[in-house]
JSON list of C-alpha atoms in Angstrom, two decimals:
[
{"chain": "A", "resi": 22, "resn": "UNK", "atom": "CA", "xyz": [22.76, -13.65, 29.85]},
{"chain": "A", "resi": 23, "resn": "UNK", "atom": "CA", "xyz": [18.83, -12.05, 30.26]},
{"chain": "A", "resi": 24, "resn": "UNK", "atom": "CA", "xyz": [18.06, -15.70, 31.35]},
{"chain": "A", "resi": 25, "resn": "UNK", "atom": "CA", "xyz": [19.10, -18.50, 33.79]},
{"chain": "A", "resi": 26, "resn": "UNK", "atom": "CA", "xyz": [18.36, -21.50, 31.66]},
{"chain": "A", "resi": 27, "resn": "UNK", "atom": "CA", "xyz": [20.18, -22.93, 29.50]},
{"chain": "A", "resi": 28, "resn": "UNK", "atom": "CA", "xyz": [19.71, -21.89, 25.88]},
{"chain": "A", "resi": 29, "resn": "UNK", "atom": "CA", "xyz": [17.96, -24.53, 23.37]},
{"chain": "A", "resi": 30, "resn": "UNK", "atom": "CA", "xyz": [20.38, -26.65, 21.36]},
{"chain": "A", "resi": 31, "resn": "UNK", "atom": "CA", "xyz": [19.06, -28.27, 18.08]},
{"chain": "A", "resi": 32, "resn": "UNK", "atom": "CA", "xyz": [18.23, -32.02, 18.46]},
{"chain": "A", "resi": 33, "resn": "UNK", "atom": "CA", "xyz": [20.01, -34.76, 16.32]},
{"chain": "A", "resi": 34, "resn": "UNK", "atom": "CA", "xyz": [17.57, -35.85, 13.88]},
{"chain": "A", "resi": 35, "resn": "UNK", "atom": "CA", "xyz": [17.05, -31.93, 13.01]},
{"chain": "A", "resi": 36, "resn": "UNK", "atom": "CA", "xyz": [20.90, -32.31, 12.22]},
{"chain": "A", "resi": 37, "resn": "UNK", "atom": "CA", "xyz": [20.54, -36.00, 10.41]},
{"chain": "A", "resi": 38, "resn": "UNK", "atom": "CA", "xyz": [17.85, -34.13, 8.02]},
{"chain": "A", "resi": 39, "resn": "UNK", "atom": "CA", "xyz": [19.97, -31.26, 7.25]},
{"chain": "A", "resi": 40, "resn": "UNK", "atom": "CA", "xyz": [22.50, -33.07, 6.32]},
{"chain": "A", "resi": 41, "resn": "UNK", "atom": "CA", "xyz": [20.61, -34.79, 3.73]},
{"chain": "A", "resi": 42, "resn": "UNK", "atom": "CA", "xyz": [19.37, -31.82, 2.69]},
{"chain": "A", "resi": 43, "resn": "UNK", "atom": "CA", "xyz": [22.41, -30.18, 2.18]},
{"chain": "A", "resi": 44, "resn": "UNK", "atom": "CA", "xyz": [24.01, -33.15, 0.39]},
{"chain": "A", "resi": 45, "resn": "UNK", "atom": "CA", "xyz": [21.03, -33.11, -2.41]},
{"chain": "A", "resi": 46, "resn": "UNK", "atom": "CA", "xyz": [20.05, -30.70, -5.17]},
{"chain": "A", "resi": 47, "resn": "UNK", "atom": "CA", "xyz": [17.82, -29.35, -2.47]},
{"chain": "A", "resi": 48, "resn": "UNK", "atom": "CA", "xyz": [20.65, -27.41, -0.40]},
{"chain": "A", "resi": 49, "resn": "UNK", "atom": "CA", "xyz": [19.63, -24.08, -1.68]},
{"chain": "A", "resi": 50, "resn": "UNK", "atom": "CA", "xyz": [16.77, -23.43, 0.76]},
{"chain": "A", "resi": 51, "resn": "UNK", "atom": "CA", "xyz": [20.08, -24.20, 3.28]},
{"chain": "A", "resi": 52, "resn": "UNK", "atom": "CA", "xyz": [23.18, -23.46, 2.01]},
{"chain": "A", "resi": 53, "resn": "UNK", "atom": "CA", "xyz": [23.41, -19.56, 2.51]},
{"chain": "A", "resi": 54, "resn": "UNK", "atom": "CA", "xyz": [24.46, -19.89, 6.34]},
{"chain": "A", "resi": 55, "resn": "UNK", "atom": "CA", "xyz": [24.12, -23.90, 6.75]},
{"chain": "A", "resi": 56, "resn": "UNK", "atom": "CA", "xyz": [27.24, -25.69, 5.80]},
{"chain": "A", "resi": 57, "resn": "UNK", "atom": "CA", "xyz": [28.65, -29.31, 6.62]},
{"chain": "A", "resi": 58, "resn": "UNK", "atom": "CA", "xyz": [32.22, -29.38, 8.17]},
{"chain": "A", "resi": 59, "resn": "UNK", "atom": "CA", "xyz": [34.33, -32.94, 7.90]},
{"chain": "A", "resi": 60, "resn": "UNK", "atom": "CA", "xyz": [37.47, -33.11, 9.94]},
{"chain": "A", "resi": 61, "resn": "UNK", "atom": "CA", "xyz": [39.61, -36.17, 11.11]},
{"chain": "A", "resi": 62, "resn": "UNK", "atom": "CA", "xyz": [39.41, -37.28, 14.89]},
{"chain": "A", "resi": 63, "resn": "UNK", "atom": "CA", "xyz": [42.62, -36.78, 16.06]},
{"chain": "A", "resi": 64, "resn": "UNK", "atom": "CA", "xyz": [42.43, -40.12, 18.68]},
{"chain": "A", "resi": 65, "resn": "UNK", "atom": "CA", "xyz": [40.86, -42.33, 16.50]},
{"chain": "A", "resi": 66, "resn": "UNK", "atom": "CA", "xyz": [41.23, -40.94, 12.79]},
{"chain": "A", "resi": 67, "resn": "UNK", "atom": "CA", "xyz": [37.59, -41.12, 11.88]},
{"chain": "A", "resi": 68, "resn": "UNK", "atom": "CA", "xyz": [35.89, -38.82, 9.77]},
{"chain": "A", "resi": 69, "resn": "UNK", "atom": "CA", "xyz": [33.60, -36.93, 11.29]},
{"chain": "A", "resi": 70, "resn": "UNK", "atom": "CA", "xyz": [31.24, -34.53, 10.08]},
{"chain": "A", "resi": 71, "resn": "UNK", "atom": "CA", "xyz": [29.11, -31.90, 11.86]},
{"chain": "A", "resi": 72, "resn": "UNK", "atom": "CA", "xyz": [26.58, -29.59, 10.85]},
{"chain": "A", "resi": 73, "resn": "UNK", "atom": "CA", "xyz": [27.23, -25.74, 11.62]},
{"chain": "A", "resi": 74, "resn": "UNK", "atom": "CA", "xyz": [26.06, -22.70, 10.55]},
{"chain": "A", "resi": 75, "resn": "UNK", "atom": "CA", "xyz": [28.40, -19.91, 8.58]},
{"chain": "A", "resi": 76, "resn": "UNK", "atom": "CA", "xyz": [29.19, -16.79, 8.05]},
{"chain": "A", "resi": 77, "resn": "UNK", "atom": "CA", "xyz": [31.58, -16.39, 5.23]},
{"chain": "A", "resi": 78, "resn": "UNK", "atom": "CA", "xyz": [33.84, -13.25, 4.24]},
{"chain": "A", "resi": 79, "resn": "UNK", "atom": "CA", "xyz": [35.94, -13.64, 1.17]},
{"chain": "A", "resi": 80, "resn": "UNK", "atom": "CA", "xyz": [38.19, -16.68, 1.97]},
{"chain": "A", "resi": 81, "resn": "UNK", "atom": "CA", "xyz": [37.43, -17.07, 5.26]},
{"chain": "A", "resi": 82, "resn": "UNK", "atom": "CA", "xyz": [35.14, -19.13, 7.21]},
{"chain": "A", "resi": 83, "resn": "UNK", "atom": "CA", "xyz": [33.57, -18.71, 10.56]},
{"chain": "A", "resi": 84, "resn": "UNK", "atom": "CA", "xyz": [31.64, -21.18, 12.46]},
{"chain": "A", "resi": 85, "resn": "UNK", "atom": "CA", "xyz": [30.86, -21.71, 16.28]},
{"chain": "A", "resi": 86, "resn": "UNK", "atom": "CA", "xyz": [29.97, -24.50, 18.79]},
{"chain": "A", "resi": 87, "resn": "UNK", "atom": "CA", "xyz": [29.63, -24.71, 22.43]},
{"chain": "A", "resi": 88, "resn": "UNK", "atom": "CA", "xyz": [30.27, -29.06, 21.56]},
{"chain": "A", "resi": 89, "resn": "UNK", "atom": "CA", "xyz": [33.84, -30.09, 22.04]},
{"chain": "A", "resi": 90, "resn": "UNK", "atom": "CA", "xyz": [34.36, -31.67, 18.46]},
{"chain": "A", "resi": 91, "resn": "UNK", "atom": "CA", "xyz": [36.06, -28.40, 17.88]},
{"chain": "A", "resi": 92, "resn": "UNK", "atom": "CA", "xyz": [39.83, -30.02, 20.20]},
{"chain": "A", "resi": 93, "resn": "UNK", "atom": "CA", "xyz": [40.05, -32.08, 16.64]},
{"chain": "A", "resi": 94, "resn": "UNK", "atom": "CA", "xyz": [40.89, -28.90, 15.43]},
{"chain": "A", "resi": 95, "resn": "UNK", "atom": "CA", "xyz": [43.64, -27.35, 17.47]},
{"chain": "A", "resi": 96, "resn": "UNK", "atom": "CA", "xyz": [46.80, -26.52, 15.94]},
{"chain": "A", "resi": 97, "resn": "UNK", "atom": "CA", "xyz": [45.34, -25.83, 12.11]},
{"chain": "A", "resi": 98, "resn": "UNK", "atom": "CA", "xyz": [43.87, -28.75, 11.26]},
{"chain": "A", "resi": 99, "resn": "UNK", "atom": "CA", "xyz": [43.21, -29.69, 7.55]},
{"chain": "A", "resi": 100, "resn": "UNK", "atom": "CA", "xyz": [38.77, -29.71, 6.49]},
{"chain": "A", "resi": 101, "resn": "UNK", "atom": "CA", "xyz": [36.21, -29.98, 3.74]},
{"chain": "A", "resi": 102, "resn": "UNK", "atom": "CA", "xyz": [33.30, -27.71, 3.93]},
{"chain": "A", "resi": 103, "resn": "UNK", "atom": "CA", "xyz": [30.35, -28.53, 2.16]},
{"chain": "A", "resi": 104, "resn": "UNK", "atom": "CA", "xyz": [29.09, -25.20, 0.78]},
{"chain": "A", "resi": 105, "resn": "UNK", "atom": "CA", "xyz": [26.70, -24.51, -1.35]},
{"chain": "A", "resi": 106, "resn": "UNK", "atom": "CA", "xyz": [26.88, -28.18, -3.28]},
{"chain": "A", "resi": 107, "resn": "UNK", "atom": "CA", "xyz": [30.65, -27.20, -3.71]},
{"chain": "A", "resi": 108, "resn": "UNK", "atom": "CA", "xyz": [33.05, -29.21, -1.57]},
{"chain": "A", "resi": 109, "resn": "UNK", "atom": "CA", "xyz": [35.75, -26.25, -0.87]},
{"chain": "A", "resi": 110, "resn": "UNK", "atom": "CA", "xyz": [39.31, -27.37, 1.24]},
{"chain": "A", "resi": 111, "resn": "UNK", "atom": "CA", "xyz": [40.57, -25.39, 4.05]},
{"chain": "A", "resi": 112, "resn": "UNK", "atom": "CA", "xyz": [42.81, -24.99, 7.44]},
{"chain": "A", "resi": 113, "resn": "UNK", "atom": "CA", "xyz": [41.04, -24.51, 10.67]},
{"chain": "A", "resi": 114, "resn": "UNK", "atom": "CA", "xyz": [42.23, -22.73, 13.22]},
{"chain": "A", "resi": 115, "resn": "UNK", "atom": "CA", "xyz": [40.39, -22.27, 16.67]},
{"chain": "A", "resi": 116, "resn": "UNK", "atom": "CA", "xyz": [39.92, -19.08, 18.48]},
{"chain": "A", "resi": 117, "resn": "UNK", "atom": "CA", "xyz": [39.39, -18.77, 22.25]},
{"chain": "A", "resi": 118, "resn": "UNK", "atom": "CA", "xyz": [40.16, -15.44, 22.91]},
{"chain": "A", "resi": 119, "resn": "UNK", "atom": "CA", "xyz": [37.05, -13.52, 24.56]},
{"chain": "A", "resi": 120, "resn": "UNK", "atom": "CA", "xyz": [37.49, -10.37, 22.36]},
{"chain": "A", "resi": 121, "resn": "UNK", "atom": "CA", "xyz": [37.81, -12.14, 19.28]},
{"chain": "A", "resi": 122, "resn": "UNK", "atom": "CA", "xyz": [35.15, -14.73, 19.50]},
{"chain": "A", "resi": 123, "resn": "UNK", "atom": "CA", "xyz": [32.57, -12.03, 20.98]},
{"chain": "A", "resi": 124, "resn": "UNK", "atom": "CA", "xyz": [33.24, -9.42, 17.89]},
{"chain": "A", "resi": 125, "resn": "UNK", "atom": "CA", "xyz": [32.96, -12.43, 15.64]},
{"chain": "A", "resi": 126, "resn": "UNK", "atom": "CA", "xyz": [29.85, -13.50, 17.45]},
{"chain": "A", "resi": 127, "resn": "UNK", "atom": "CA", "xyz": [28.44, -10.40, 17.12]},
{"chain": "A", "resi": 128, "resn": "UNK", "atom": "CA", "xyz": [28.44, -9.74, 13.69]},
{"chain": "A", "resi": 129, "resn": "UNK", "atom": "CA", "xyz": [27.29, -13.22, 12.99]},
{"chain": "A", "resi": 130, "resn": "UNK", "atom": "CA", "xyz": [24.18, -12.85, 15.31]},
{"chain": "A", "resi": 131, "resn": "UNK", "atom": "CA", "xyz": [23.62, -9.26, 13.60]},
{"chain": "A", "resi": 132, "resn": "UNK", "atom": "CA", "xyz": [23.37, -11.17, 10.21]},
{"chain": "A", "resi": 133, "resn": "UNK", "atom": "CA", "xyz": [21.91, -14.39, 11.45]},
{"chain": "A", "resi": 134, "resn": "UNK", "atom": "CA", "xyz": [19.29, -12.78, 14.01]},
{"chain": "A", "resi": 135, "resn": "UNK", "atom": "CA", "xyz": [17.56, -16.15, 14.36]},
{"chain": "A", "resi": 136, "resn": "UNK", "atom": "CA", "xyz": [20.28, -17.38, 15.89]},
{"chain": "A", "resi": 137, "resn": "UNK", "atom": "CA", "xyz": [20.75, -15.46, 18.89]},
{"chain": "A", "resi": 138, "resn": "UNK", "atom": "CA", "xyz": [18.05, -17.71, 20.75]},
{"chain": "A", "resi": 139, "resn": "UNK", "atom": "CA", "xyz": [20.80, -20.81, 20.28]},
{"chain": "A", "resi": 140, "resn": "UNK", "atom": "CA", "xyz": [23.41, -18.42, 22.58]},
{"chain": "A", "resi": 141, "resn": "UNK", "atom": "CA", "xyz": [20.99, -17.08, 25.22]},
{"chain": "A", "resi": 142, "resn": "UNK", "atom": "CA", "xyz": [21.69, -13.34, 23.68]},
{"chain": "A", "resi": 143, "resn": "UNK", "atom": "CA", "xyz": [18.49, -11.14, 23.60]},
{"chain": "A", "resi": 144, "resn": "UNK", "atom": "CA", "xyz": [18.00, -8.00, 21.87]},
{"chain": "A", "resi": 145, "resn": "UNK", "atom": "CA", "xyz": [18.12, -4.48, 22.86]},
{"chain": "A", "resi": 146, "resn": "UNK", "atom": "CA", "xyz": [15.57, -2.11, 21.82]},
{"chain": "A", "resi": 147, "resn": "UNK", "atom": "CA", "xyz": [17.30, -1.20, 18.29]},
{"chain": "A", "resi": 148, "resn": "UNK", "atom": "CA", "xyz": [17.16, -4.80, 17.85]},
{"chain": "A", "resi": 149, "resn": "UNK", "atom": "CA", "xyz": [21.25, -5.21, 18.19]},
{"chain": "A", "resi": 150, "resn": "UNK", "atom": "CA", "xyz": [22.12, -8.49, 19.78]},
{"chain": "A", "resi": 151, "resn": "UNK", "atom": "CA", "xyz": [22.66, -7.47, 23.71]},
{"chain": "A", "resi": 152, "resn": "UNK", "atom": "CA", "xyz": [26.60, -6.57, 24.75]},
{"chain": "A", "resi": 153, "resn": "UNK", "atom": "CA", "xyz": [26.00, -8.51, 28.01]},
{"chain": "A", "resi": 154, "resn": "UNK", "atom": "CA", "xyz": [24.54, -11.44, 26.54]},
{"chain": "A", "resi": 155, "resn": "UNK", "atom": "CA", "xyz": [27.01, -11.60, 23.90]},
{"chain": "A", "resi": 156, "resn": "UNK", "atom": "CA", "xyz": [30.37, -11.87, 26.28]},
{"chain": "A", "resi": 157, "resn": "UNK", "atom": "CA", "xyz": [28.35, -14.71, 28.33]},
{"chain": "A", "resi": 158, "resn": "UNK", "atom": "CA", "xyz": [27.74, -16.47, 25.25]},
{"chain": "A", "resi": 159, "resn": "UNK", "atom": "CA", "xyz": [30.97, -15.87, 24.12]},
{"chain": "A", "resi": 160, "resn": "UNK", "atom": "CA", "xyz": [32.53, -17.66, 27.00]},
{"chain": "A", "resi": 161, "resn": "UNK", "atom": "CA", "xyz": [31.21, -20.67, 26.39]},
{"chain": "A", "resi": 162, "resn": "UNK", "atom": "CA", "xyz": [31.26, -20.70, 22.28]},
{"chain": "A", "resi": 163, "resn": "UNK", "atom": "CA", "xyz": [34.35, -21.74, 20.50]},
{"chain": "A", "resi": 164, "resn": "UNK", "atom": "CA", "xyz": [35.11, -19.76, 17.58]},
{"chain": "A", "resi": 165, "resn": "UNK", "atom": "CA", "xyz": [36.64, -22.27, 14.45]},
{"chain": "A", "resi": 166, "resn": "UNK", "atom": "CA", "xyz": [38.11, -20.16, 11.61]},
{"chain": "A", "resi": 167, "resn": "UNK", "atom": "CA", "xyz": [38.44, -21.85, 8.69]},
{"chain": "A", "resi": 168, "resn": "UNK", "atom": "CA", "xyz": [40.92, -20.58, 5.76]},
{"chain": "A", "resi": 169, "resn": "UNK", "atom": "CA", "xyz": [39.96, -21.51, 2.42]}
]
């Protein structure tokens, strides 16, 4: 990464109001690359829900996280994604391969350019998310693929 600090993560009550917002008739302003992802704990069998942003292509889902929530999901794990006001059932399957997660990453962060600040990843002079950044950044994000 271009820095040595660690990049900013979003605090909980910024999650707690998206949520909300995403659950109302208000979710439009959010809904385009904001979902809400419930899962089961697979310790305690609570529900759990957690606040991600998206990229979708046809029938699949792609989210990321550098939290470990995502170990719920190893082994295709059965969700609900809240998309759009639609609640839409899937299988999630996590990726940890470099070369996977950093393509994936990549063309996320090319979409979602706002986003790069949450992964440390600057931009080169074209404005393309930065190759170096984007492999340190993808060794620390887990990739969660989510087949609808």
């Amino acid at each position: 990464m271009t820095t040595t600090s660690t990049p900013p993560t979003v605090p909980g009550y910024v999650n707690w109001v998206v949520e909300r917002i995403l659950r109302s008739p208000l979710h439009r302003v959010m809904s385009r690359n904001t979902m809400l992802l419930n899962f089961t704990g697979r310790k305690t069998g609570k529900r759990y829900t957690a606040v991600v942003r998206y990229v979708r292509e046809g029938d699949l889902v792609s989210c990321y996280t550098d939290s470990k929530w995502w170990i719920n999901l190893r082994g295709g794990a059965p969700v609900e994604l809240l998309i759009g006001g639609k609640t839409l059932s899937g299988t999630a399957t996590v990726v940890k391969d470099l070369a996977i997660v950093t393509a994936s990453l990549t063309s996320f962060l090319e979409a979602t350019p706002s986003d790069s600040k949450y992964y440390g990843v600057g931009r080169d002079a074209e404005g393309r998310p930065k190759a170096e950044d984007l492999r340190s950044a993808a060794e620390i994000t887990t990739l969660v693929q989510i087949a609808l």
